[in-house]
Short mmCIF file of C-alpha atoms in Angstrom, two decimals:
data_model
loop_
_atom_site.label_atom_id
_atom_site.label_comp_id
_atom_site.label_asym_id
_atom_site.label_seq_id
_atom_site.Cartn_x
_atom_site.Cartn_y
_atom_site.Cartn_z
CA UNK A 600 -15.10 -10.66 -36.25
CA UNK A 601 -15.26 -10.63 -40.50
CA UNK A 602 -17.13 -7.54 -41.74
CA UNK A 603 -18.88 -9.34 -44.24
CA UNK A 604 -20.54 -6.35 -45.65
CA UNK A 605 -19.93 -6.48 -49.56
CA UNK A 606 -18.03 -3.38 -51.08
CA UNK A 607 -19.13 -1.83 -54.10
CA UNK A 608 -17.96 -2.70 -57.43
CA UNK A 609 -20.09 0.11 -59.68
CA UNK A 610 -19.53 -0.96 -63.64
CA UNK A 611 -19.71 2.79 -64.57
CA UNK A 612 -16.62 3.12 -62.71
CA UNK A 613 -14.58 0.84 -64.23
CA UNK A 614 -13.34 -0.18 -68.31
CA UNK A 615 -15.06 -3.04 -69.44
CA UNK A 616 -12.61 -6.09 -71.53
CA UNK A 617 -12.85 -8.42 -73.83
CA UNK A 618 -11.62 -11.72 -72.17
CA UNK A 619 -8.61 -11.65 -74.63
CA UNK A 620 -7.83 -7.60 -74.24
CA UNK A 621 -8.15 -8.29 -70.25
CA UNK A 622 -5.74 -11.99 -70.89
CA UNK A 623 -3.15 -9.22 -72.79
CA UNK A 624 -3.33 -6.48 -69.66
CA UNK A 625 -3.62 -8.87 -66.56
CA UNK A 626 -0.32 -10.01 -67.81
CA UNK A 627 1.43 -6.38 -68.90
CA UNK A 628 0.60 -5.46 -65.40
CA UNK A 629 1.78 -8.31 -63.70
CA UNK A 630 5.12 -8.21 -65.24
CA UNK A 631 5.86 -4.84 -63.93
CA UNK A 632 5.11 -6.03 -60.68
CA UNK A 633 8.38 -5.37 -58.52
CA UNK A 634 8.04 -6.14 -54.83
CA UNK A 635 4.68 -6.51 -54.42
CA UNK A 636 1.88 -8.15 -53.45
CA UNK A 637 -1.51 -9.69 -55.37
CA UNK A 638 -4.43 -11.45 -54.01
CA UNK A 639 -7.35 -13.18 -55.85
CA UNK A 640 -10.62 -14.15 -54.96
CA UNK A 641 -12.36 -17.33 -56.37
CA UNK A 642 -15.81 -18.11 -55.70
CA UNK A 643 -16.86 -20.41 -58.23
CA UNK A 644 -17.06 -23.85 -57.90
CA UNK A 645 -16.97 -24.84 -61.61
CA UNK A 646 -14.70 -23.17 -64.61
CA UNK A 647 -14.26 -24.01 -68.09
CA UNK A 648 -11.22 -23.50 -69.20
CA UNK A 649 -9.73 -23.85 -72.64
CA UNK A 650 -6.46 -24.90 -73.94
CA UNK A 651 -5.63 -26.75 -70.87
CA UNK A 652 -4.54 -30.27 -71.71
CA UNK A 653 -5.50 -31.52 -67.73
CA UNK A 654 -8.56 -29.24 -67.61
CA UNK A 655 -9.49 -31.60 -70.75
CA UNK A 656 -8.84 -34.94 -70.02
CA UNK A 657 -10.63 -33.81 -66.47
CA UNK A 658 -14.07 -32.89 -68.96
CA UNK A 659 -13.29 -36.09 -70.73
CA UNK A 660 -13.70 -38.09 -67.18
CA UNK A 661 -10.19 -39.05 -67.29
CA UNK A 662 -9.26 -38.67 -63.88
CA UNK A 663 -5.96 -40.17 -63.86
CA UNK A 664 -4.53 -38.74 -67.04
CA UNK A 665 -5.82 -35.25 -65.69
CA UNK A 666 -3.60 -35.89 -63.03
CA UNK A 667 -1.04 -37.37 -64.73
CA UNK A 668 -1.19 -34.35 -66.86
CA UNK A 669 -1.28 -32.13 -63.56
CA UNK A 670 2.86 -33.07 -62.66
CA UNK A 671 4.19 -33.18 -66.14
CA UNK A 672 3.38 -29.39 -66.38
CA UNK A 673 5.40 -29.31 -63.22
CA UNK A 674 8.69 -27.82 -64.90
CA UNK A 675 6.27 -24.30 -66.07
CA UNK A 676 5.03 -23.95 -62.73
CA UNK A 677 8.23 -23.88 -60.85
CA UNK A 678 9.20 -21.29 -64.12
CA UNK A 679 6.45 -19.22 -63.07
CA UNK A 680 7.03 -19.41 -59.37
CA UNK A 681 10.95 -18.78 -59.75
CA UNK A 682 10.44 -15.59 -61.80
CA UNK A 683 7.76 -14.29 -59.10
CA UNK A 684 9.95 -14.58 -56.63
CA UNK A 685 12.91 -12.96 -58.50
CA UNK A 686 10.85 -10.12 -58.78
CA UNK A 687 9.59 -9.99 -55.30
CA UNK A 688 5.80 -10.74 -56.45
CA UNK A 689 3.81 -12.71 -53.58
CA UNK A 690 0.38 -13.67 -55.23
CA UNK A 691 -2.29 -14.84 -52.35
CA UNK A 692 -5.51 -17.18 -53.33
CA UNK A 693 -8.56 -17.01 -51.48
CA UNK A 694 -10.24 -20.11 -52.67
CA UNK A 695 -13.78 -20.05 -51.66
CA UNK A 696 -15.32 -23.62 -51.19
CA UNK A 697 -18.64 -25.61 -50.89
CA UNK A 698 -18.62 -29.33 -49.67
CA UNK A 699 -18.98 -31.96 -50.91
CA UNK A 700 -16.46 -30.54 -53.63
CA UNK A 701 -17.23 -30.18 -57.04
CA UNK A 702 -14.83 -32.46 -59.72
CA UNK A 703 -13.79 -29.32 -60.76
CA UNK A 704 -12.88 -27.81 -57.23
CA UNK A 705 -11.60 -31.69 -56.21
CA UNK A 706 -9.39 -31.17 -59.99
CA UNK A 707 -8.41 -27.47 -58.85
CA UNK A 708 -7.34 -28.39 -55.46
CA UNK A 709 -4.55 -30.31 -56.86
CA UNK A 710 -3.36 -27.67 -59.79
CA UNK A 711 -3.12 -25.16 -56.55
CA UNK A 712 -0.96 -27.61 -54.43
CA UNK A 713 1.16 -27.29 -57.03
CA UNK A 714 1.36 -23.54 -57.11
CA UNK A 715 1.60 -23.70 -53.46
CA UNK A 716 4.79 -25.79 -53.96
CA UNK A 717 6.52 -22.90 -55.64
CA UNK A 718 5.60 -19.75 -53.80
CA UNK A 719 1.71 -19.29 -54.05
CA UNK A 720 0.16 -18.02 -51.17
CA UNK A 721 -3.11 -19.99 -50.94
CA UNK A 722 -5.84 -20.30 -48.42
CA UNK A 723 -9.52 -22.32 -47.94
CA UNK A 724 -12.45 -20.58 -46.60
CA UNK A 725 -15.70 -22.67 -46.82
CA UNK A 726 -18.74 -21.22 -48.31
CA UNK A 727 -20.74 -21.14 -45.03
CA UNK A 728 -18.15 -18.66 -43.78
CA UNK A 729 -19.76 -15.96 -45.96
CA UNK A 730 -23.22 -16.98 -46.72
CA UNK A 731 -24.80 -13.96 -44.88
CA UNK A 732 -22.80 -11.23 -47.72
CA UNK A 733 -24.50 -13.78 -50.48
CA UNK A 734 -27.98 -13.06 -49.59
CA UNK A 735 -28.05 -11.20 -53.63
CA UNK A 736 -25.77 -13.79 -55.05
CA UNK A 737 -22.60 -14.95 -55.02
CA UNK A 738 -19.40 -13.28 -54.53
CA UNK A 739 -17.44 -11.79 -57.57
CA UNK A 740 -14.43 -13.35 -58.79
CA UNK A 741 -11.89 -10.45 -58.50
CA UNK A 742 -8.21 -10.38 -58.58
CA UNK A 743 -5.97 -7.28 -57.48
CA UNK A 744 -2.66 -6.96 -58.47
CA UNK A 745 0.18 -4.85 -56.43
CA UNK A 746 -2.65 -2.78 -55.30
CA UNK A 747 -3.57 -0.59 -57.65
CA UNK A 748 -5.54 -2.60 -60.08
CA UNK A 749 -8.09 -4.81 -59.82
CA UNK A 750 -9.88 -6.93 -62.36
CA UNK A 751 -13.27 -8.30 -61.67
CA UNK A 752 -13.84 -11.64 -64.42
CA UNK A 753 -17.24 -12.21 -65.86
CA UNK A 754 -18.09 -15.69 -66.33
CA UNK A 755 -21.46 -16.95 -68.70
CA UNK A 756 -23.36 -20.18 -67.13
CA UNK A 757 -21.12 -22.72 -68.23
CA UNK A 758 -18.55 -21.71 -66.08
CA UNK A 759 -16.55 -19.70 -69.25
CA UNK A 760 -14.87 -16.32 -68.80
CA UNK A 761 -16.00 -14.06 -71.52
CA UNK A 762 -15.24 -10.63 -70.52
CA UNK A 763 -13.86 -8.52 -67.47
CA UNK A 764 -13.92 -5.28 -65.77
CA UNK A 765 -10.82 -3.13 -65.09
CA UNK A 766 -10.27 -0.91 -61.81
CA UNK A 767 -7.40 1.44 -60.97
CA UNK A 768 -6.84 3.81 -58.32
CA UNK A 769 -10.07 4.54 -56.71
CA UNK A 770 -11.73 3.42 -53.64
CA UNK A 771 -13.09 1.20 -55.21
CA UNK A 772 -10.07 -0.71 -55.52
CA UNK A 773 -8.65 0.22 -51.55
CA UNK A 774 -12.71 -1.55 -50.46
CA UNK A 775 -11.51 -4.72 -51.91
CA UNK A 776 -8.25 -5.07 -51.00
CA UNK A 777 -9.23 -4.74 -47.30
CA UNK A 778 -12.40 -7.55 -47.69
CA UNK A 779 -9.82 -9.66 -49.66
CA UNK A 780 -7.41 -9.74 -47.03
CA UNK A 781 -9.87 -9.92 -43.94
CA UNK A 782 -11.27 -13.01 -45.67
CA UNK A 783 -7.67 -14.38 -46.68
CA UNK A 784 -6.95 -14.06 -42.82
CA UNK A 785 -9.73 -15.96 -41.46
CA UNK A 786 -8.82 -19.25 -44.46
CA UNK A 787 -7.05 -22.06 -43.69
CA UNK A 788 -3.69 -22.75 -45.25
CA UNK A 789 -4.05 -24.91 -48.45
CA UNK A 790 -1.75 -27.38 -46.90
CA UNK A 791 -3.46 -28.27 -44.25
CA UNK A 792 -6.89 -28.54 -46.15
CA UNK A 793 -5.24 -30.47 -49.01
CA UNK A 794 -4.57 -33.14 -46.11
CA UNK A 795 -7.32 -33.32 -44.10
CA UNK A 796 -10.14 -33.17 -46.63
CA UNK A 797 -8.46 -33.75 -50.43
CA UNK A 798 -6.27 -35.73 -50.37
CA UNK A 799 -8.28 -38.94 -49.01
CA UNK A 800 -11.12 -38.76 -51.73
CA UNK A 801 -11.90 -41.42 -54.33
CA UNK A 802 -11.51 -40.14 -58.17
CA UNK A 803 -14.63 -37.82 -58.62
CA UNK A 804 -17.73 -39.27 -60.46
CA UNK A 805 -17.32 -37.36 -63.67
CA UNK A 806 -19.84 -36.42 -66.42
CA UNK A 807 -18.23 -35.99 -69.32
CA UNK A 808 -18.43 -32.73 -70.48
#
């Protein structure tokens, strides 16, 4: 039976980060990731994300160029998947979701089936799963790398990341990666959801953004 009881994530205990100071560390600690193991946590059912040429066209209600746009990025995906596994890093996704989907979760769903292609570890748990630990709100959007640093990502209304909060060492850190992974056990593999609920939906209604 999930223990859905929420652990603590006390701001005094962590270093708060600009979004592009916690862009610039996420990645310094990743790289120096050797044999290890991350696991993220996404809640959300709507980002905005910048820079991101499918993200875009998806805001623009361009469903089939998002896609389009989705397998001619291919080629950096299986880059970033082939150097992950050189260096024996096995990222897991806990995708949190709420039906009917969102066009951004419908939109996401396919970018992960692509990850998923080259080594990401990603699983579906629907939202009723853990409504009773969102009684105060949702859950945080948290991601722990090679267990021993976790960043919690702090989002504004609109869906945009705009700063984060850093973790290391504490048990602060050892709370999370056990809810993480109790939750990431009781998801379904992204496969398997992809098929039986994705994959048959019409283009999403889409409201330009």
């Amino acid at each position: 039976m999930l223990d859905l009881r929420v652990p603590a994530l006390p701001t005094e205990s962590g270093e708060r980060l600009t979004h592009e100071a916690y862009k610039r560390e996420f990645w310094a600690v990743d790289a120096k990731i050797r044999n290890g193991h991350s696991w993220k946590l996404e809640r959300r059912q709507h980002f905005l994300e910048h820079g991101n040429a499918s993200r875009d066209a998806l805001a623009r209600g361009d469903w089939q160029e998002a896609l389009r746009l989705l397998e001619a990025g291919r080629d950096k995906v299986r880059a970033v998947g082939q150097d992950d596994e050189r260096r024996g890093n096995v990222f897991h996704r806990l995708r949190v979701v709420e039906e009917p989907l969102s066009p951004y979760l419908q939109w996401e769903l396919h970018t992960l089936r692509l990850r998923a292609e080259y080594g990401e570890q990603i699983r579906v748990l629907p939202a009723s799963v853990i409504a009773a630990a969102e009684t105060d709100g949702l859950l945080p959007e948290v991601t722990l790398l090679d267990g021993h640093t976790l960043f919690q990502v702090l989002y504004g209304a609109d869906g945009a990341s705009y700063a984060a909060i850093r973790y290391a060492g504490s048990d602060v850190v050892s709370g999370w990666l056990a809810y993480i992974t109790q939750l990431y056990a009781a998801g379904e593999d992204l496969a398997s959801y992809f098929d039986r609920v994705v994959a048959t939906l019409p283009p999403p209604t889409i409201a330009p953004e």
